[in-house]
Short mmCIF file of N, CA and C in Angstrom, two decimals:
data_model
loop_
_atom_site.label_atom_id
_atom_site.label_comp_id
_atom_site.label_asym_id
_atom_site.label_seq_id
_atom_site.Cartn_x
_atom_site.Cartn_y
_atom_site.Cartn_z
N MET A 1 97.40 -68.44 -37.07
CA MET A 1 98.54 -67.61 -36.75
C MET A 1 98.31 -66.16 -37.15
N SER A 2 97.77 -65.89 -38.35
CA SER A 2 97.57 -64.53 -38.80
C SER A 2 96.49 -63.82 -37.99
N LYS A 3 95.48 -64.54 -37.48
CA LYS A 3 94.45 -63.93 -36.65
C LYS A 3 95.05 -63.42 -35.34
N LYS A 4 96.00 -64.16 -34.78
CA LYS A 4 96.65 -63.72 -33.55
C LYS A 4 97.42 -62.43 -33.77
N ILE A 5 98.07 -62.30 -34.90
CA ILE A 5 98.84 -61.10 -35.21
C ILE A 5 97.90 -59.91 -35.40
N ILE A 6 96.79 -60.11 -36.07
CA ILE A 6 95.82 -59.03 -36.28
C ILE A 6 95.24 -58.57 -34.95
N VAL A 7 94.90 -59.51 -34.09
CA VAL A 7 94.37 -59.16 -32.77
C VAL A 7 95.43 -58.41 -31.96
N ALA A 8 96.66 -58.87 -31.99
CA ALA A 8 97.74 -58.19 -31.25
C ALA A 8 97.94 -56.78 -31.77
N ALA A 9 97.94 -56.60 -33.09
CA ALA A 9 98.10 -55.27 -33.68
C ALA A 9 96.94 -54.36 -33.28
N ALA A 10 95.73 -54.89 -33.27
CA ALA A 10 94.56 -54.09 -32.87
C ALA A 10 94.65 -53.67 -31.41
N LEU A 11 95.11 -54.59 -30.54
CA LEU A 11 95.24 -54.26 -29.12
C LEU A 11 96.29 -53.18 -28.87
N VAL A 12 97.31 -53.13 -29.71
CA VAL A 12 98.33 -52.10 -29.58
C VAL A 12 97.86 -50.79 -30.19
N LEU A 13 97.25 -50.83 -31.37
CA LEU A 13 96.91 -49.61 -32.09
C LEU A 13 95.67 -48.89 -31.57
N LEU A 14 94.67 -49.60 -31.07
CA LEU A 14 93.45 -48.94 -30.61
C LEU A 14 93.70 -47.96 -29.46
N PRO A 15 94.46 -48.31 -28.42
CA PRO A 15 94.74 -47.31 -27.39
C PRO A 15 95.56 -46.13 -27.92
N LEU A 16 96.46 -46.39 -28.85
CA LEU A 16 97.24 -45.31 -29.43
C LEU A 16 96.35 -44.35 -30.20
N LEU A 17 95.39 -44.88 -30.97
CA LEU A 17 94.46 -44.03 -31.70
C LEU A 17 93.61 -43.20 -30.75
N ALA A 18 93.14 -43.80 -29.68
CA ALA A 18 92.31 -43.08 -28.71
C ALA A 18 93.11 -41.97 -28.04
N GLY A 19 94.35 -42.24 -27.68
CA GLY A 19 95.19 -41.21 -27.06
C GLY A 19 95.59 -40.12 -28.03
N ALA A 20 95.75 -40.46 -29.29
CA ALA A 20 96.16 -39.48 -30.29
C ALA A 20 95.06 -38.46 -30.55
N GLN A 21 93.81 -38.83 -30.39
CA GLN A 21 92.72 -37.90 -30.65
C GLN A 21 92.72 -36.74 -29.67
N ALA A 22 93.14 -36.97 -28.45
CA ALA A 22 93.12 -35.93 -27.43
C ALA A 22 94.44 -35.15 -27.35
N ALA A 23 95.47 -35.59 -28.03
CA ALA A 23 96.79 -34.98 -27.91
C ALA A 23 96.94 -33.75 -28.80
N ALA A 24 97.81 -32.85 -28.40
CA ALA A 24 98.09 -31.65 -29.20
C ALA A 24 99.06 -31.99 -30.32
N SER A 25 99.02 -31.22 -31.38
CA SER A 25 99.89 -31.46 -32.54
C SER A 25 101.32 -31.06 -32.23
N THR A 26 102.26 -31.93 -32.55
CA THR A 26 103.69 -31.63 -32.38
C THR A 26 104.42 -31.84 -33.70
N GLU A 27 103.74 -31.64 -34.81
CA GLU A 27 104.32 -31.92 -36.13
C GLU A 27 105.43 -30.93 -36.48
N PHE A 28 106.32 -31.39 -37.35
CA PHE A 28 107.38 -30.53 -37.87
C PHE A 28 106.77 -29.45 -38.77
N GLN A 29 107.49 -28.36 -38.99
CA GLN A 29 106.96 -27.26 -39.78
C GLN A 29 107.53 -27.19 -41.20
N TYR A 30 108.77 -27.65 -41.42
CA TYR A 30 109.40 -27.51 -42.73
C TYR A 30 109.92 -28.82 -43.30
N LEU A 31 110.77 -29.51 -42.54
CA LEU A 31 111.49 -30.68 -43.04
C LEU A 31 111.66 -31.68 -41.90
N SER A 32 111.56 -32.98 -42.22
CA SER A 32 111.81 -34.00 -41.19
C SER A 32 112.47 -35.23 -41.81
N PHE A 33 113.16 -36.00 -40.96
CA PHE A 33 113.80 -37.24 -41.32
C PHE A 33 113.21 -38.36 -40.48
N ASP A 34 112.98 -39.52 -41.07
CA ASP A 34 112.49 -40.70 -40.37
C ASP A 34 113.53 -41.81 -40.45
N ILE A 35 113.77 -42.47 -39.34
CA ILE A 35 114.69 -43.61 -39.29
C ILE A 35 114.03 -44.69 -38.45
N GLY A 36 114.01 -45.93 -38.98
CA GLY A 36 113.40 -47.01 -38.22
C GLY A 36 113.46 -48.34 -38.95
N TYR A 37 112.60 -49.26 -38.52
CA TYR A 37 112.49 -50.59 -39.12
C TYR A 37 111.03 -50.88 -39.43
N ALA A 38 110.81 -51.73 -40.42
CA ALA A 38 109.44 -52.06 -40.85
C ALA A 38 109.27 -53.57 -41.00
N PRO A 39 109.12 -54.30 -39.90
CA PRO A 39 108.89 -55.73 -40.02
C PRO A 39 107.56 -56.02 -40.70
N GLY A 40 107.53 -57.07 -41.51
CA GLY A 40 106.29 -57.41 -42.21
C GLY A 40 106.43 -58.65 -43.06
N TRP A 41 105.41 -58.88 -43.89
CA TRP A 41 105.35 -60.08 -44.72
C TRP A 41 105.28 -59.73 -46.19
N ASN A 42 106.01 -60.48 -46.98
CA ASN A 42 105.93 -60.40 -48.43
C ASN A 42 104.92 -61.45 -48.87
N LEU A 43 103.76 -61.03 -49.37
CA LEU A 43 102.71 -61.98 -49.75
C LEU A 43 103.05 -62.72 -51.04
N ASN A 44 103.95 -62.17 -51.84
CA ASN A 44 104.35 -62.82 -53.09
C ASN A 44 105.21 -64.05 -52.81
N SER A 45 106.21 -63.92 -51.96
CA SER A 45 107.09 -65.05 -51.64
C SER A 45 106.75 -65.70 -50.30
N ASN A 46 105.75 -65.17 -49.61
CA ASN A 46 105.27 -65.70 -48.33
C ASN A 46 106.41 -65.84 -47.32
N ASN A 47 107.15 -64.74 -47.12
CA ASN A 47 108.22 -64.76 -46.12
C ASN A 47 108.23 -63.48 -45.30
N TYR A 48 108.84 -63.56 -44.12
CA TYR A 48 108.96 -62.45 -43.18
C TYR A 48 110.16 -61.60 -43.58
N GLN A 49 110.01 -60.28 -43.52
CA GLN A 49 111.09 -59.37 -43.86
C GLN A 49 111.17 -58.26 -42.83
N THR A 50 112.36 -57.71 -42.62
CA THR A 50 112.54 -56.57 -41.73
C THR A 50 113.47 -55.56 -42.38
N PRO A 51 112.95 -54.74 -43.30
CA PRO A 51 113.80 -53.75 -43.94
C PRO A 51 114.04 -52.55 -43.03
N ALA A 52 115.19 -51.90 -43.22
CA ALA A 52 115.45 -50.63 -42.56
C ALA A 52 114.70 -49.55 -43.33
N LEU A 53 114.22 -48.56 -42.61
CA LEU A 53 113.40 -47.50 -43.21
C LEU A 53 114.10 -46.16 -43.06
N PHE A 54 114.14 -45.40 -44.15
CA PHE A 54 114.62 -44.02 -44.11
C PHE A 54 113.62 -43.16 -44.87
N GLY A 55 113.27 -42.02 -44.32
CA GLY A 55 112.34 -41.13 -44.98
C GLY A 55 112.78 -39.68 -44.87
N LEU A 56 112.39 -38.90 -45.84
CA LEU A 56 112.63 -37.46 -45.88
C LEU A 56 111.31 -36.81 -46.25
N ASN A 57 110.79 -35.92 -45.39
CA ASN A 57 109.48 -35.31 -45.60
C ASN A 57 109.58 -33.80 -45.63
N ILE A 58 108.76 -33.17 -46.48
CA ILE A 58 108.70 -31.71 -46.59
C ILE A 58 107.25 -31.29 -46.39
N ARG A 59 107.02 -30.31 -45.54
CA ARG A 59 105.68 -29.79 -45.29
C ARG A 59 105.22 -29.01 -46.53
N VAL A 60 104.07 -29.39 -47.08
CA VAL A 60 103.51 -28.74 -48.27
C VAL A 60 102.42 -27.75 -47.87
N ALA A 61 101.56 -28.14 -46.95
CA ALA A 61 100.48 -27.30 -46.44
C ALA A 61 100.28 -27.62 -44.97
N ASP A 62 99.28 -27.01 -44.35
CA ASP A 62 99.06 -27.16 -42.91
C ASP A 62 98.99 -28.61 -42.47
N LYS A 63 98.21 -29.44 -43.13
CA LYS A 63 98.05 -30.85 -42.74
C LYS A 63 98.61 -31.82 -43.77
N LEU A 64 99.34 -31.33 -44.74
CA LEU A 64 99.83 -32.16 -45.84
C LEU A 64 101.36 -32.09 -45.95
N SER A 65 101.99 -33.26 -46.05
CA SER A 65 103.43 -33.32 -46.30
C SER A 65 103.71 -34.30 -47.43
N ALA A 66 104.80 -34.08 -48.10
CA ALA A 66 105.24 -34.97 -49.18
C ALA A 66 106.64 -35.44 -48.85
N GLY A 67 106.96 -36.66 -49.27
CA GLY A 67 108.28 -37.15 -48.96
C GLY A 67 108.64 -38.42 -49.70
N ILE A 68 109.86 -38.84 -49.48
CA ILE A 68 110.34 -40.09 -50.05
C ILE A 68 110.54 -41.08 -48.91
N GLN A 69 110.37 -42.35 -49.22
CA GLN A 69 110.62 -43.41 -48.24
C GLN A 69 111.44 -44.49 -48.93
N HIS A 70 112.51 -44.88 -48.27
CA HIS A 70 113.45 -45.86 -48.81
C HIS A 70 113.49 -47.04 -47.84
N LEU A 71 113.14 -48.24 -48.31
CA LEU A 71 113.21 -49.46 -47.51
C LEU A 71 114.37 -50.31 -48.02
N THR A 72 115.34 -50.60 -47.15
CA THR A 72 116.53 -51.34 -47.52
C THR A 72 116.48 -52.73 -46.92
N TYR A 73 116.65 -53.75 -47.75
CA TYR A 73 116.63 -55.15 -47.33
C TYR A 73 118.05 -55.68 -47.26
N SER A 74 118.27 -56.73 -46.45
CA SER A 74 119.60 -57.32 -46.33
C SER A 74 120.05 -57.95 -47.65
N ALA A 75 119.11 -58.39 -48.47
CA ALA A 75 119.44 -59.02 -49.75
C ALA A 75 119.59 -58.00 -50.88
N GLY A 76 119.46 -56.72 -50.57
CA GLY A 76 119.55 -55.69 -51.60
C GLY A 76 118.19 -55.38 -52.20
N ASN A 77 118.16 -54.82 -53.39
CA ASN A 77 116.93 -54.45 -54.10
C ASN A 77 115.96 -53.65 -53.23
N PRO A 78 116.27 -52.38 -52.97
CA PRO A 78 115.42 -51.57 -52.09
C PRO A 78 114.08 -51.21 -52.73
N ASP A 79 113.14 -50.82 -51.89
CA ASP A 79 111.87 -50.26 -52.33
C ASP A 79 111.92 -48.75 -52.11
N ASN A 80 111.47 -47.98 -53.08
CA ASN A 80 111.48 -46.52 -52.99
C ASN A 80 110.10 -45.99 -53.32
N PHE A 81 109.59 -45.08 -52.50
CA PHE A 81 108.26 -44.53 -52.71
C PHE A 81 108.25 -43.02 -52.53
N LEU A 82 107.41 -42.35 -53.31
CA LEU A 82 107.07 -40.96 -53.12
C LEU A 82 105.72 -40.97 -52.42
N LEU A 83 105.64 -40.39 -51.21
CA LEU A 83 104.43 -40.47 -50.39
C LEU A 83 103.84 -39.09 -50.14
N LEU A 84 102.52 -39.03 -50.10
CA LEU A 84 101.79 -37.87 -49.61
C LEU A 84 101.14 -38.29 -48.30
N LYS A 85 101.32 -37.47 -47.27
CA LYS A 85 100.79 -37.78 -45.94
C LYS A 85 99.84 -36.65 -45.52
N TYR A 86 98.63 -37.05 -45.10
CA TYR A 86 97.63 -36.08 -44.68
C TYR A 86 97.23 -36.35 -43.24
N SER A 87 97.35 -35.34 -42.38
CA SER A 87 96.96 -35.47 -40.97
C SER A 87 95.47 -35.23 -40.85
N PHE A 88 94.71 -36.30 -40.56
CA PHE A 88 93.27 -36.14 -40.44
C PHE A 88 92.80 -36.10 -38.99
N LEU A 89 93.65 -36.45 -38.05
CA LEU A 89 93.46 -36.27 -36.61
C LEU A 89 94.76 -35.66 -36.09
N PRO A 90 94.77 -35.11 -34.88
CA PRO A 90 95.99 -34.44 -34.41
C PRO A 90 97.28 -35.26 -34.55
N GLN A 91 97.23 -36.56 -34.28
CA GLN A 91 98.45 -37.35 -34.38
C GLN A 91 98.24 -38.64 -35.17
N VAL A 92 97.41 -38.56 -36.19
CA VAL A 92 97.18 -39.69 -37.09
C VAL A 92 97.25 -39.17 -38.52
N ARG A 93 98.04 -39.85 -39.35
CA ARG A 93 98.21 -39.45 -40.75
C ARG A 93 97.90 -40.61 -41.68
N ALA A 94 97.25 -40.28 -42.78
CA ALA A 94 97.05 -41.25 -43.86
C ALA A 94 98.19 -41.04 -44.85
N ALA A 95 98.70 -42.12 -45.43
CA ALA A 95 99.80 -42.03 -46.39
C ALA A 95 99.42 -42.76 -47.67
N LEU A 96 99.67 -42.12 -48.79
CA LEU A 96 99.37 -42.68 -50.10
C LEU A 96 100.53 -42.35 -51.02
N GLY A 97 101.00 -43.35 -51.80
CA GLY A 97 102.15 -43.07 -52.65
C GLY A 97 102.33 -44.06 -53.77
N PHE A 98 103.37 -43.82 -54.55
CA PHE A 98 103.75 -44.71 -55.63
C PHE A 98 105.27 -44.72 -55.73
N GLY A 99 105.80 -45.77 -56.35
CA GLY A 99 107.25 -45.89 -56.48
C GLY A 99 107.62 -47.20 -57.12
N THR A 100 108.69 -47.82 -56.61
CA THR A 100 109.17 -49.08 -57.16
C THR A 100 109.46 -50.07 -56.04
N GLN A 101 109.23 -51.34 -56.33
CA GLN A 101 109.64 -52.43 -55.45
C GLN A 101 110.76 -53.17 -56.15
N ASN A 102 111.75 -53.60 -55.38
CA ASN A 102 112.92 -54.32 -55.92
C ASN A 102 113.60 -53.52 -57.01
N SER A 103 113.59 -52.21 -56.89
CA SER A 103 114.26 -51.26 -57.79
C SER A 103 113.68 -51.18 -59.19
N THR A 104 112.76 -52.06 -59.58
CA THR A 104 112.28 -52.05 -60.96
C THR A 104 110.78 -52.12 -61.13
N ASN A 105 110.05 -52.76 -60.22
CA ASN A 105 108.61 -52.97 -60.39
C ASN A 105 107.81 -51.75 -59.93
N PRO A 106 107.03 -51.11 -60.81
CA PRO A 106 106.17 -50.00 -60.38
C PRO A 106 105.19 -50.49 -59.33
N ALA A 107 105.03 -49.70 -58.25
CA ALA A 107 104.20 -50.15 -57.12
C ALA A 107 103.47 -48.99 -56.47
N SER A 108 102.46 -49.34 -55.68
CA SER A 108 101.70 -48.36 -54.92
C SER A 108 101.90 -48.61 -53.44
N SER A 109 101.56 -47.61 -52.63
CA SER A 109 101.68 -47.73 -51.18
C SER A 109 100.50 -47.02 -50.54
N ILE A 110 99.89 -47.66 -49.54
CA ILE A 110 98.80 -47.06 -48.79
C ILE A 110 98.95 -47.47 -47.33
N GLY A 111 98.63 -46.55 -46.43
CA GLY A 111 98.75 -46.87 -45.01
C GLY A 111 98.42 -45.69 -44.14
N PHE A 112 98.74 -45.83 -42.85
CA PHE A 112 98.55 -44.72 -41.92
C PHE A 112 99.63 -44.76 -40.85
N GLU A 113 99.86 -43.61 -40.24
CA GLU A 113 100.83 -43.45 -39.16
C GLU A 113 100.12 -42.93 -37.93
N VAL A 114 100.51 -43.45 -36.78
CA VAL A 114 100.05 -42.94 -35.49
C VAL A 114 101.29 -42.45 -34.76
N ILE A 115 101.19 -41.26 -34.18
CA ILE A 115 102.30 -40.68 -33.44
C ILE A 115 101.94 -40.68 -31.96
N PRO A 116 102.28 -41.75 -31.22
CA PRO A 116 101.89 -41.83 -29.81
C PRO A 116 102.69 -40.89 -28.91
N PHE A 117 103.94 -40.57 -29.32
CA PHE A 117 104.78 -39.68 -28.53
C PHE A 117 105.41 -38.66 -29.44
N GLY A 118 105.33 -37.41 -29.06
CA GLY A 118 105.96 -36.36 -29.84
C GLY A 118 106.22 -35.16 -28.97
N ARG A 119 107.18 -34.35 -29.40
CA ARG A 119 107.53 -33.15 -28.64
C ARG A 119 108.02 -32.09 -29.60
N SER A 120 107.63 -30.86 -29.33
CA SER A 120 108.06 -29.73 -30.14
C SER A 120 108.56 -28.63 -29.22
N THR A 121 109.84 -28.28 -29.35
CA THR A 121 110.43 -27.21 -28.53
C THR A 121 111.35 -26.37 -29.38
N GLY A 122 111.20 -25.08 -29.30
CA GLY A 122 112.13 -24.17 -29.97
C GLY A 122 112.28 -24.40 -31.46
N GLY A 123 111.23 -24.78 -32.15
CA GLY A 123 111.30 -24.98 -33.59
C GLY A 123 111.70 -26.38 -34.01
N ALA A 124 112.16 -27.22 -33.07
CA ALA A 124 112.52 -28.60 -33.39
C ALA A 124 111.41 -29.53 -32.92
N ALA A 125 111.16 -30.58 -33.69
CA ALA A 125 110.12 -31.54 -33.33
C ALA A 125 110.68 -32.96 -33.42
N THR A 126 110.32 -33.77 -32.45
CA THR A 126 110.66 -35.19 -32.49
C THR A 126 109.38 -35.98 -32.28
N GLU A 127 109.31 -37.15 -32.89
CA GLU A 127 108.13 -37.99 -32.75
C GLU A 127 108.49 -39.44 -32.95
N MET A 128 107.76 -40.29 -32.25
CA MET A 128 107.85 -41.73 -32.47
C MET A 128 106.65 -42.12 -33.32
N LYS A 129 106.87 -42.87 -34.37
CA LYS A 129 105.80 -43.23 -35.30
C LYS A 129 105.57 -44.73 -35.28
N VAL A 130 104.30 -45.10 -35.31
CA VAL A 130 103.90 -46.49 -35.50
C VAL A 130 103.07 -46.47 -36.77
N ALA A 131 103.47 -47.22 -37.77
CA ALA A 131 102.79 -47.18 -39.07
C ALA A 131 102.39 -48.58 -39.52
N VAL A 132 101.30 -48.62 -40.25
CA VAL A 132 100.86 -49.82 -40.93
C VAL A 132 100.72 -49.45 -42.39
N LYS A 133 101.33 -50.24 -43.27
CA LYS A 133 101.25 -49.92 -44.69
C LYS A 133 101.21 -51.17 -45.55
N TYR A 134 100.66 -51.00 -46.73
CA TYR A 134 100.59 -52.09 -47.70
C TYR A 134 101.17 -51.59 -49.01
N ASP A 135 102.26 -52.19 -49.43
CA ASP A 135 102.92 -51.84 -50.69
C ASP A 135 102.70 -52.98 -51.68
N ALA A 136 102.21 -52.66 -52.87
CA ALA A 136 101.90 -53.71 -53.85
C ALA A 136 102.27 -53.27 -55.26
N PRO A 137 102.75 -54.21 -56.07
CA PRO A 137 103.04 -53.87 -57.47
C PRO A 137 101.75 -53.58 -58.22
N PHE A 138 101.80 -52.65 -59.16
CA PHE A 138 100.63 -52.32 -59.96
C PHE A 138 100.14 -53.52 -60.77
N SER A 139 101.05 -54.42 -61.14
CA SER A 139 100.68 -55.57 -61.97
C SER A 139 99.77 -56.57 -61.25
N ASP A 140 99.88 -56.67 -59.91
CA ASP A 140 99.05 -57.59 -59.13
C ASP A 140 98.95 -57.08 -57.70
N LEU A 141 97.88 -56.37 -57.39
CA LEU A 141 97.73 -55.74 -56.08
C LEU A 141 97.56 -56.73 -54.94
N THR A 142 97.33 -58.01 -55.25
CA THR A 142 97.19 -59.02 -54.19
C THR A 142 98.54 -59.60 -53.78
N ARG A 143 99.61 -59.25 -54.44
CA ARG A 143 100.95 -59.80 -54.16
C ARG A 143 101.86 -58.74 -53.54
N GLY A 144 101.37 -58.04 -52.53
CA GLY A 144 102.13 -56.95 -51.94
C GLY A 144 102.89 -57.34 -50.69
N LYS A 145 103.26 -56.31 -49.94
CA LYS A 145 103.98 -56.46 -48.69
C LYS A 145 103.24 -55.68 -47.61
N ILE A 146 103.00 -56.32 -46.47
CA ILE A 146 102.35 -55.69 -45.33
C ILE A 146 103.43 -55.37 -44.31
N PHE A 147 103.50 -54.09 -43.89
CA PHE A 147 104.52 -53.68 -42.93
C PHE A 147 103.90 -53.04 -41.70
N PHE A 148 104.52 -53.27 -40.54
CA PHE A 148 104.19 -52.61 -39.28
C PHE A 148 105.47 -51.88 -38.86
N ALA A 149 105.57 -50.61 -39.20
CA ALA A 149 106.82 -49.87 -39.03
C ALA A 149 106.89 -49.14 -37.69
N LEU A 150 108.08 -49.08 -37.14
CA LEU A 150 108.40 -48.27 -35.99
C LEU A 150 109.53 -47.33 -36.41
N ALA A 151 109.32 -46.03 -36.21
CA ALA A 151 110.34 -45.08 -36.65
C ALA A 151 110.40 -43.89 -35.70
N VAL A 152 111.51 -43.20 -35.73
CA VAL A 152 111.70 -41.96 -35.01
C VAL A 152 111.82 -40.86 -36.05
N GLY A 153 111.07 -39.79 -35.86
CA GLY A 153 111.12 -38.66 -36.77
C GLY A 153 111.72 -37.46 -36.07
N VAL A 154 112.60 -36.75 -36.77
CA VAL A 154 113.22 -35.53 -36.25
C VAL A 154 113.03 -34.46 -37.31
N GLY A 155 112.48 -33.34 -36.91
CA GLY A 155 112.22 -32.28 -37.88
C GLY A 155 112.34 -30.91 -37.28
N PHE A 156 112.21 -29.93 -38.15
CA PHE A 156 112.22 -28.54 -37.71
C PHE A 156 111.27 -27.73 -38.56
#
């Protein structure tokens, strides 16, 4: 079952990566908000989860942004992360961060974002994001959460 999911994710992400290399940058310049969902698996309890995602990002340098990401679950106990995002291709970003899982456990986050669709007009920018990330507690990095997020970003 997990091999089928990995193959499906690869079939979706590889064309997006190829298209992102040739696309022009439509990134926000100062501040952006992300809203979406992040379906994935909790490896600790071996169950499927779909938290709502909210993010706030601030441009720090030309290819670097910093922000917070809040994942809200139906059962409560949100995950909160401080993330640094670096654009290493025109529409591909690496994300690295730290924060808490279940409001109390110190945790790390690593992943990347692909922006297959984006537009920048008159100082405003919108983008659709497809992200893959792995969030894990510092106490046991093998007991994390794998997410495949879909989000819409709006910035200026």
